[in-house]
PDB file of C-alpha atoms in Angstrom:
ATOM      1  CA  MET A   1       0.000   0.000   0.000  1.00  0.00           C
ATOM      2  CA  SER A   2       1.085   3.534  -0.690  1.00  0.00           C
ATOM      3  CA  THR A   3      -0.353   7.031  -0.847  1.00  0.00           C
ATOM      4  CA  LEU A   4      -0.164  10.000  -3.167  1.00  0.00           C
ATOM      5  CA  LYS A   5      -0.974  13.622  -2.411  1.00  0.00           C
ATOM      6  CA  LYS A   6      -4.138  15.117  -3.868  1.00  0.00           C
ATOM      7  CA  GLY A   7      -3.295  16.743  -7.187  1.00  0.00           C
ATOM      8  CA  ALA A   8      -0.350  14.466  -7.933  1.00  0.00           C
ATOM      9  CA  LYS A   9       0.060  13.680 -11.635  1.00  0.00           C
ATOM     10  CA  VAL A  10       0.108  10.008 -12.614  1.00  0.00           C
ATOM     11  CA  THR A  11       0.101   7.972 -15.819  1.00  0.00           C
ATOM     12  CA  ILE A  12      -2.649   5.423 -16.455  1.00  0.00           C
ATOM     13  CA  THR A  13      -1.145   2.294 -18.022  1.00  0.00           C
ATOM     14  CA  SER A  14      -4.165  -0.023 -18.022  1.00  0.00           C
ATOM     15  CA  THR A  15      -7.694  -0.419 -16.671  1.00  0.00           C
ATOM     16  CA  SER A  16      -9.726  -3.217 -15.094  1.00  0.00           C
ATOM     17  CA  GLY A  17     -13.355  -2.516 -14.344  1.00  0.00           C
ATOM     18  CA  SER A  18     -13.460   0.616 -12.195  1.00  0.00           C
ATOM     19  CA  TRP A  19      -9.739   0.412 -11.360  1.00  0.00           C
ATOM     20  CA  TYR A  20      -6.760   2.091 -13.020  1.00  0.00           C
ATOM     21  CA  LYS A  21      -3.206   0.820 -13.033  1.00  0.00           C
ATOM     22  CA  ILE A  22      -1.022   3.877 -12.568  1.00  0.00           C
ATOM     23  CA  THR A  23       2.606   4.847 -12.389  1.00  0.00           C
ATOM     24  CA  SER A  24       4.038   7.760 -10.438  1.00  0.00           C
ATOM     25  CA  GLY A  25       7.790   8.135 -10.537  1.00  0.00           C
ATOM     26  CA  THR A  26       9.187   4.676  -9.807  1.00  0.00           C
ATOM     27  CA  LYS A  27       5.989   3.437  -8.180  1.00  0.00           C
ATOM     28  CA  THR A  28       3.285   1.355  -9.864  1.00  0.00           C
ATOM     29  CA  GLY A  29      -0.076   0.354  -8.399  1.00  0.00           C
ATOM     30  CA  TRP A  30      -3.823   0.146  -8.709  1.00  0.00           C
ATOM     31  CA  VAL A  31      -6.293   2.834  -7.639  1.00  0.00           C
ATOM     32  CA  SER A  32     -10.062   3.231  -7.863  1.00  0.00           C
ATOM     33  CA  SER A  33     -11.113   5.404 -10.794  1.00  0.00           C
ATOM     34  CA  LYS A  34     -13.120   7.631  -8.457  1.00  0.00           C
ATOM     35  CA  TYR A  35      -9.841   9.107  -7.243  1.00  0.00           C
ATOM     36  CA  ILE A  36      -8.547   9.871 -10.736  1.00  0.00           C
ATOM     37  CA  LYS A  37      -9.469  12.852 -12.878  1.00  0.00           C
ATOM     38  CA  LYS A  38      -8.350  12.476 -16.462  1.00  0.00           C
ATOM     39  CA  ALA A  39      -6.755  15.567 -17.959  1.00  0.00           C
ATOM     40  CA  PRO A  40      -8.403  16.720 -21.199  1.00  0.00           C
ATOM     41  CA  THR A  41      -6.439  16.241 -24.398  1.00  0.00           C
ATOM     42  CA  THR A  42      -4.805  19.460 -25.527  1.00  0.00           C
ATOM     43  CA  VAL A  43      -3.756  20.540 -29.010  1.00  0.00           C
ATOM     44  CA  SER A  44      -0.026  21.029 -29.508  1.00  0.00           C
ATOM     45  CA  ALA A  45       1.725  23.737 -31.494  1.00  0.00           C
ATOM     46  CA  THR A  46       3.244  20.891 -33.513  1.00  0.00           C
ATOM     47  CA  THR A  47      -0.260  19.927 -34.667  1.00  0.00           C
ATOM     48  CA  VAL A  48      -1.084  23.519 -35.615  1.00  0.00           C
ATOM     49  CA  ASN A  49       2.162  23.855 -37.555  1.00  0.00           C
ATOM     50  CA  LYS A  50       1.032  20.919 -39.718  1.00  0.00           C
ATOM     51  CA  MET A  51      -2.287  22.552 -40.632  1.00  0.00           C
ATOM     52  CA  LYS A  52      -2.687  23.478 -44.307  1.00  0.00           C
ATOM     53  CA  THR A  53      -5.808  25.655 -44.236  1.00  0.00           C
ATOM     54  CA  LEU A  54      -4.774  28.637 -42.111  1.00  0.00           C
ATOM     55  CA  GLY A  55      -3.700  30.857 -44.994  1.00  0.00           C
ATOM     56  CA  THR A  56      -2.112  34.134 -43.887  1.00  0.00           C
ATOM     57  CA  SER A  57      -3.685  34.101 -40.424  1.00  0.00           C
ATOM     58  CA  LYS A  58      -1.356  34.735 -37.477  1.00  0.00           C
ATOM     59  CA  GLN A  59      -3.886  34.224 -34.672  1.00  0.00           C
ATOM     60  CA  LEU A  60      -5.876  31.067 -34.057  1.00  0.00           C
ATOM     61  CA  ILE A  61      -8.391  29.888 -31.480  1.00  0.00           C
ATOM     62  CA  ILE A  62      -9.085  26.162 -31.363  1.00  0.00           C
ATOM     63  CA  VAL A  63     -12.222  24.973 -29.571  1.00  0.00           C
ATOM     64  CA  SER A  64     -11.824  21.222 -29.237  1.00  0.00           C
ATOM     65  CA  ALA A  65     -14.130  18.600 -27.752  1.00  0.00           C
ATOM     66  CA  ALA A  66     -13.446  14.978 -26.853  1.00  0.00           C
ATOM     67  CA  ASN A  67     -16.408  13.952 -29.025  1.00  0.00           C
ATOM     68  CA  GLU A  68     -19.439  15.435 -30.753  1.00  0.00           C
ATOM     69  CA  SER A  69     -21.861  14.876 -27.883  1.00  0.00           C
ATOM     70  CA  THR A  70     -20.018  16.502 -24.973  1.00  0.00           C
ATOM     71  CA  ARG A  71     -20.883  19.955 -23.686  1.00  0.00           C
ATOM     72  CA  ASN A  72     -17.349  20.626 -22.468  1.00  0.00           C
ATOM     73  CA  ALA A  73     -14.532  22.024 -24.565  1.00  0.00           C
ATOM     74  CA  LEU A  74     -10.976  23.265 -24.375  1.00  0.00           C
ATOM     75  CA  ILE A  75     -10.290  26.716 -25.790  1.00  0.00           C
ATOM     76  CA  GLU A  76      -6.670  27.197 -26.839  1.00  0.00           C
ATOM     77  CA  THR A  77      -5.014  30.238 -28.377  1.00  0.00           C
ATOM     78  CA  PHE A  78      -2.075  30.186 -30.790  1.00  0.00           C
ATOM     79  CA  GLU A  79      -0.050  32.911 -32.475  1.00  0.00           C
ATOM     80  CA  LYS A  80       2.293  32.724 -35.443  1.00  0.00           C
ATOM     81  CA  SER A  81       5.720  34.297 -35.178  1.00  0.00           C
ATOM     82  CA  GLY A  82       7.816  34.059 -38.321  1.00  0.00           C
ATOM     83  CA  THR A  83       7.026  30.668 -39.808  1.00  0.00           C
ATOM     84  CA  SER A  84       5.996  28.854 -36.613  1.00  0.00           C
ATOM     85  CA  TRP A  85       2.909  28.735 -34.444  1.00  0.00           C
ATOM     86  CA  LYS A  86       3.216  28.874 -30.649  1.00  0.00           C
ATOM     87  CA  LYS A  87       0.583  28.048 -28.050  1.00  0.00           C
ATOM     88  CA  LEU A  88      -0.317  30.903 -25.718  1.00  0.00           C
ATOM     89  CA  HIS A  89      -3.140  29.908 -23.367  1.00  0.00           C
ATOM     90  CA  THR A  90      -5.570  27.099 -22.546  1.00  0.00           C
ATOM     91  CA  TYR A  91      -9.021  27.781 -21.092  1.00  0.00           C
ATOM     92  CA  SER A  92     -11.953  25.564 -20.171  1.00  0.00           C
ATOM     93  CA  GLY A  93     -15.264  26.294 -21.823  1.00  0.00           C
ATOM     94  CA  VAL A  94     -18.676  24.989 -22.795  1.00  0.00           C
ATOM     95  CA  ILE A  95     -20.455  24.500 -26.099  1.00  0.00           C
ATOM     96  CA  GLY A  96     -23.964  23.561 -27.228  1.00  0.00           C
ATOM     97  CA  LYS A  97     -26.344  21.608 -25.027  1.00  0.00           C
ATOM     98  CA  ASN A  98     -26.303  18.801 -27.610  1.00  0.00           C
ATOM     99  CA  GLY A  99     -22.607  19.109 -28.445  1.00  0.00           C
ATOM    100  CA  MET A 100     -21.020  19.861 -31.814  1.00  0.00           C
ATOM    101  CA  ILE A 101     -22.233  19.132 -35.319  1.00  0.00           C
ATOM    102  CA  SER A 102     -20.954  19.562 -38.880  1.00  0.00           C
ATOM    103  CA  SER A 103     -24.410  20.224 -40.365  1.00  0.00           C
ATOM    104  CA  LYS A 104     -26.061  22.669 -38.001  1.00  0.00           C
ATOM    105  CA  HIS A 105     -29.652  23.825 -38.295  1.00  0.00           C
ATOM    106  CA  GLU A 106     -31.656  26.446 -36.432  1.00  0.00           C
ATOM    107  CA  GLY A 107     -32.711  25.439 -32.920  1.00  0.00           C
ATOM    108  CA  ASP A 108     -30.689  22.219 -32.641  1.00  0.00           C
ATOM    109  CA  TYR A 109     -28.659  23.418 -29.608  1.00  0.00           C
ATOM    110  CA  GLU A 110     -25.468  22.325 -31.407  1.00  0.00           C
ATOM    111  CA  THR A 111     -22.260  24.289 -31.843  1.00  0.00           C
ATOM    112  CA  PRO A 112     -21.225  24.394 -35.520  1.00  0.00           C
ATOM    113  CA  GLU A 113     -17.992  22.630 -36.421  1.00  0.00           C
ATOM    114  CA  GLY A 114     -15.695  24.357 -38.855  1.00  0.00           C
ATOM    115  CA  LYS A 115     -13.201  27.163 -39.409  1.00  0.00           C
ATOM    116  CA  TYR A 116     -14.488  30.739 -39.220  1.00  0.00           C
ATOM    117  CA  THR A 117     -13.205  34.290 -39.366  1.00  0.00           C
ATOM    118  CA  ILE A 118     -13.606  36.823 -36.552  1.00  0.00           C
ATOM    119  CA  THR A 119     -14.251  40.480 -37.332  1.00  0.00           C
ATOM    120  CA  THR A 120     -16.676  41.973 -34.777  1.00  0.00           C
ATOM    121  CA  ALA A 121     -16.454  42.111 -30.992  1.00  0.00           C
ATOM    122  CA  PHE A 122     -19.273  43.285 -28.745  1.00  0.00           C
ATOM    123  CA  GLY A 123     -20.307  43.961 -25.183  1.00  0.00           C
ATOM    124  CA  ARG A 124     -22.776  45.708 -22.928  1.00  0.00           C
ATOM    125  CA  TYR A 125     -20.009  47.935 -21.607  1.00  0.00           C
ATOM    126  CA  SER A 126     -17.232  50.057 -23.070  1.00  0.00           C
ATOM    127  CA  ASN A 127     -14.524  48.495 -25.194  1.00  0.00           C
ATOM    128  CA  PRO A 128     -12.321  46.473 -22.801  1.00  0.00           C
ATOM    129  CA  GLY A 129      -9.244  47.050 -24.955  1.00  0.00           C
ATOM    130  CA  THR A 130      -9.753  44.988 -28.099  1.00  0.00           C
ATOM    131  CA  LYS A 131      -8.390  46.107 -31.458  1.00  0.00           C
ATOM    132  CA  MET A 132     -11.341  44.446 -33.187  1.00  0.00           C
ATOM    133  CA  THR A 133     -14.288  46.475 -34.438  1.00  0.00           C
ATOM    134  CA  TYR A 134     -16.309  46.847 -31.225  1.00  0.00           C
ATOM    135  CA  ARG A 135     -20.064  47.313 -30.993  1.00  0.00           C
ATOM    136  CA  LYS A 136     -21.651  48.310 -27.704  1.00  0.00           C
ATOM    137  CA  ILE A 137     -24.950  46.546 -27.022  1.00  0.00           C
ATOM    138  CA  THR A 138     -28.056  48.497 -26.079  1.00  0.00           C
ATOM    139  CA  SER A 139     -31.559  47.386 -25.122  1.00  0.00           C
ATOM    140  CA  ASN A 140     -32.550  48.034 -28.744  1.00  0.00           C
ATOM    141  CA  ASP A 141     -30.176  45.453 -30.229  1.00  0.00           C
ATOM    142  CA  VAL A 142     -31.353  42.050 -31.509  1.00  0.00           C
ATOM    143  CA  TYR A 143     -30.036  39.281 -33.748  1.00  0.00           C
ATOM    144  CA  VAL A 144     -32.586  37.997 -36.234  1.00  0.00           C
ATOM    145  CA  ASP A 145     -33.253  34.230 -35.995  1.00  0.00           C
ATOM    146  CA  ASP A 146     -36.323  34.158 -38.242  1.00  0.00           C
ATOM    147  CA  SER A 147     -35.299  31.903 -41.157  1.00  0.00           C
ATOM    148  CA  ASN A 148     -38.001  33.427 -43.352  1.00  0.00           C
ATOM    149  CA  SER A 149     -36.677  36.942 -42.954  1.00  0.00           C
ATOM    150  CA  LYS A 150     -34.362  38.544 -45.498  1.00  0.00           C
ATOM    151  CA  LEU A 151     -32.394  39.797 -42.484  1.00  0.00           C
ATOM    152  CA  TYR A 152     -31.836  36.302 -41.057  1.00  0.00           C
ATOM    153  CA  ASN A 153     -28.590  35.993 -39.084  1.00  0.00           C
ATOM    154  CA  THR A 154     -27.916  39.740 -38.912  1.00  0.00           C
ATOM    155  CA  TRP A 155     -27.647  42.277 -36.092  1.00  0.00           C
ATOM    156  CA  GLN A 156     -30.558  44.728 -36.173  1.00  0.00           C
ATOM    157  CA  LEU A 157     -32.359  47.330 -34.094  1.00  0.00           C
ATOM    158  CA  ALA A 158     -35.663  46.121 -32.677  1.00  0.00           C
ATOM    159  CA  SER A 159     -37.183  49.561 -33.210  1.00  0.00           C
ATOM    160  CA  GLU A 160     -36.613  49.247 -36.956  1.00  0.00           C
ATOM    161  CA  ASN A 161     -38.401  45.914 -37.375  1.00  0.00           C
ATOM    162  CA  ASN A 162     -41.555  47.147 -39.111  1.00  0.00           C
ATOM    163  CA  GLY A 163     -42.607  43.553 -39.799  1.00  0.00           C
ATOM    164  CA  ARG A 164     -39.290  42.541 -41.365  1.00  0.00           C
ATOM    165  CA  TRP A 165     -38.875  39.595 -38.965  1.00  0.00           C
ATOM    166  CA  LYS A 166     -41.073  37.634 -36.595  1.00  0.00           C
ATOM    167  CA  THR A 167     -38.459  36.497 -34.076  1.00  0.00           C
ATOM    168  CA  ALA A 168     -35.077  37.827 -32.936  1.00  0.00           C
ATOM    169  CA  GLU A 169     -32.734  37.209 -30.033  1.00  0.00           C
ATOM    170  CA  LYS A 170     -32.258  40.052 -27.543  1.00  0.00           C
ATOM    171  CA  MET A 171     -28.601  41.017 -27.198  1.00  0.00           C
ATOM    172  CA  ASN A 172     -28.814  42.910 -23.916  1.00  0.00           C
ATOM    173  CA  ILE A 173     -28.203  39.901 -21.622  1.00  0.00           C
ATOM    174  CA  SER A 174     -25.451  39.083 -19.129  1.00  0.00           C
ATOM    175  CA  GLN A 175     -23.930  36.339 -21.302  1.00  0.00           C
ATOM    176  CA  TYR A 176     -23.172  39.052 -23.846  1.00  0.00           C
ATOM    177  CA  ASP A 177     -21.375  41.322 -21.389  1.00  0.00           C
ATOM    178  CA  TYR A 178     -18.431  40.688 -23.702  1.00  0.00           C
ATOM    179  CA  GLY A 179     -17.885  38.476 -26.726  1.00  0.00           C
ATOM    180  CA  PHE A 180     -17.392  38.318 -30.454  1.00  0.00           C
ATOM    181  CA  VAL A 181     -19.350  37.144 -33.477  1.00  0.00           C
ATOM    182  CA  ILE A 182     -18.226  33.846 -35.003  1.00  0.00           C
ATOM    183  CA  ASN A 183     -18.739  34.404 -38.734  1.00  0.00           C
ATOM    184  CA  TYR A 184     -20.874  31.307 -39.277  1.00  0.00           C
ATOM    185  CA  ASN A 185     -23.491  31.087 -42.053  1.00  0.00           C
ATOM    186  CA  THR A 186     -22.444  34.396 -43.546  1.00  0.00           C
ATOM    187  CA  ALA A 187     -24.407  33.451 -46.663  1.00  0.00           C
ATOM    188  CA  ARG A 188     -27.464  33.535 -44.351  1.00  0.00           C
ATOM    189  CA  THR A 189     -28.849  30.289 -45.737  1.00  0.00           C
ATOM    190  CA  PRO A 190     -32.331  29.860 -44.223  1.00  0.00           C
ATOM    191  CA  GLY A 191     -32.434  27.323 -41.402  1.00  0.00           C
ATOM    192  CA  LYS A 192     -28.678  26.738 -41.126  1.00  0.00           C
ATOM    193  CA  GLY A 193     -28.346  28.606 -37.835  1.00  0.00           C
ATOM    194  CA  SER A 194     -27.911  32.135 -36.577  1.00  0.00           C
ATOM    195  CA  ALA A 195     -26.394  34.220 -33.788  1.00  0.00           C
ATOM    196  CA  ILE A 196     -23.287  32.086 -33.246  1.00  0.00           C
ATOM    197  CA  PHE A 197     -21.082  33.867 -30.747  1.00  0.00           C
ATOM    198  CA  PHE A 198     -18.127  33.423 -28.425  1.00  0.00           C
ATOM    199  CA  HIS A 199     -19.415  34.818 -25.135  1.00  0.00           C
ATOM    200  CA  VAL A 200     -19.504  34.741 -21.351  1.00  0.00           C
ATOM    201  CA  ALA A 201     -20.667  31.434 -19.884  1.00  0.00           C
ATOM    202  CA  GLY A 202     -23.922  31.329 -17.938  1.00  0.00           C
ATOM    203  CA  THR A 203     -24.754  28.933 -15.104  1.00  0.00           C
ATOM    204  CA  SER A 204     -26.345  26.115 -17.130  1.00  0.00           C
ATOM    205  CA  GLY A 205     -23.129  24.357 -18.153  1.00  0.00           C
ATOM    206  CA  TYR A 206     -23.914  24.620 -21.863  1.00  0.00           C
ATOM    207  CA  THR A 207     -25.014  27.056 -24.578  1.00  0.00           C
ATOM    208  CA  ALA A 208     -27.698  27.126 -27.249  1.00  0.00           C
ATOM    209  CA  GLY A 209     -25.039  26.682 -29.946  1.00  0.00           C
ATOM    210  CA  CYS A 210     -22.361  29.208 -29.096  1.00  0.00           C
ATOM    211  CA  THR A 211     -19.006  28.775 -27.358  1.00  0.00           C
ATOM    212  CA  ALA A 212     -18.566  30.237 -23.885  1.00  0.00           C
ATOM    213  CA  THR A 213     -16.036  30.659 -21.108  1.00  0.00           C
ATOM    214  CA  SER A 214     -15.582  32.902 -18.070  1.00  0.00           C
ATOM    215  CA  LYS A 215     -15.832  36.685 -18.408  1.00  0.00           C
ATOM    216  CA  THR A 216     -12.170  37.021 -17.425  1.00  0.00           C
ATOM    217  CA  ASN A 217     -11.176  34.630 -20.208  1.00  0.00           C
ATOM    218  CA  VAL A 218     -13.360  36.366 -22.798  1.00  0.00           C
ATOM    219  CA  VAL A 219     -11.866  39.773 -21.987  1.00  0.00           C
ATOM    220  CA  SER A 220      -8.340  38.352 -22.098  1.00  0.00           C
ATOM    221  CA  ILE A 221      -8.983  36.906 -25.558  1.00  0.00           C
ATOM    222  CA  LEU A 222     -10.599  40.126 -26.786  1.00  0.00           C
ATOM    223  CA  LYS A 223      -7.548  42.146 -25.715  1.00  0.00           C
ATOM    224  CA  TRP A 224      -5.323  39.710 -27.609  1.00  0.00           C
ATOM    225  CA  LEU A 225      -7.282  39.612 -30.876  1.00  0.00           C
ATOM    226  CA  ASP A 226      -5.851  41.783 -33.633  1.00  0.00           C
ATOM    227  CA  PRO A 227      -7.610  42.203 -37.001  1.00  0.00           C
ATOM    228  CA  ALA A 228      -4.214  42.806 -38.666  1.00  0.00           C
ATOM    229  CA  LYS A 229      -3.341  39.194 -37.790  1.00  0.00           C
ATOM    230  CA  LYS A 230      -6.496  37.838 -39.451  1.00  0.00           C
ATOM    231  CA  PRO A 231      -7.743  35.761 -36.492  1.00  0.00           C
ATOM    232  CA  LEU A 232      -9.502  32.450 -37.085  1.00  0.00           C
ATOM    233  CA  ILE A 233     -11.485  30.121 -34.847  1.00  0.00           C
ATOM    234  CA  ILE A 234     -11.666  26.367 -35.439  1.00  0.00           C
ATOM    235  CA  GLN A 235     -14.367  24.378 -33.620  1.00  0.00           C
ATOM    236  CA  THR A 236     -13.956  20.631 -33.889  1.00  0.00           C
ATOM    237  CA  PRO A 237     -14.032  17.286 -32.129  1.00  0.00           C
ATOM    238  CA  LEU A 238     -10.471  16.043 -31.685  1.00  0.00           C
ATOM    239  CA  ASN A 239     -10.855  13.229 -34.227  1.00  0.00           C
ATOM    240  CA  LYS A 240     -11.470  15.769 -37.016  1.00  0.00           C
ATOM    241  CA  LEU A 241      -8.578  18.090 -36.202  1.00  0.00           C
ATOM    242  CA  THR A 242      -6.443  16.744 -39.041  1.00  0.00           C
ATOM    243  CA  GLN A 243      -8.966  18.079 -41.579  1.00  0.00           C
ATOM    244  CA  TYR A 244      -7.490  21.550 -41.136  1.00  0.00           C
TER     245      TYR A 244
END
């Protein structure tokens, strides 16, 4: 018998039922799985350096999930210096209630997989220091989610509706204290999904199809984003990462 301090890092070498065989230093033994918390799989700079679809971008956010059905995600930031990408930060986050999907449709509570540009930041307060185009939210701001409207998936003023849409999402909510628009469905194809943002996480442990993390993390990322570096965001389950 032996003991390890809480928080000690170990390597799992095999499993048997609810038990893990672990190694720690020179010691090897068995421990109940209830005492082990598996670390999420991160994306390495080596992996990013092998990507072929990043073009001239010098800033990248990768939102990765263990599988397509989980609500939890890792949010990792990378920046290119010279010819090489380097990892900057890793944050924990949440995605859609029903996970991630490659063929999103309106109301499915899924976060869209894919690679997207970032051009517009927003918030209910003054610009926190981002270089991105920043739009301050007011009580008059909405995002149109009516697939039958010609203004589907656009930011509008509720006071200027005049029958041009039947439904729209109010922007003046705490989750949108700070965030940015993920440029998904820019062709505004009816039914393919709208109002996909990167924003402040609520208390539910999931989103309706966006990506979210703590307010501190969102502000930190906003301050880092630079339109001159053509930032991209990739949202993907880990098994599809090589597609990029």
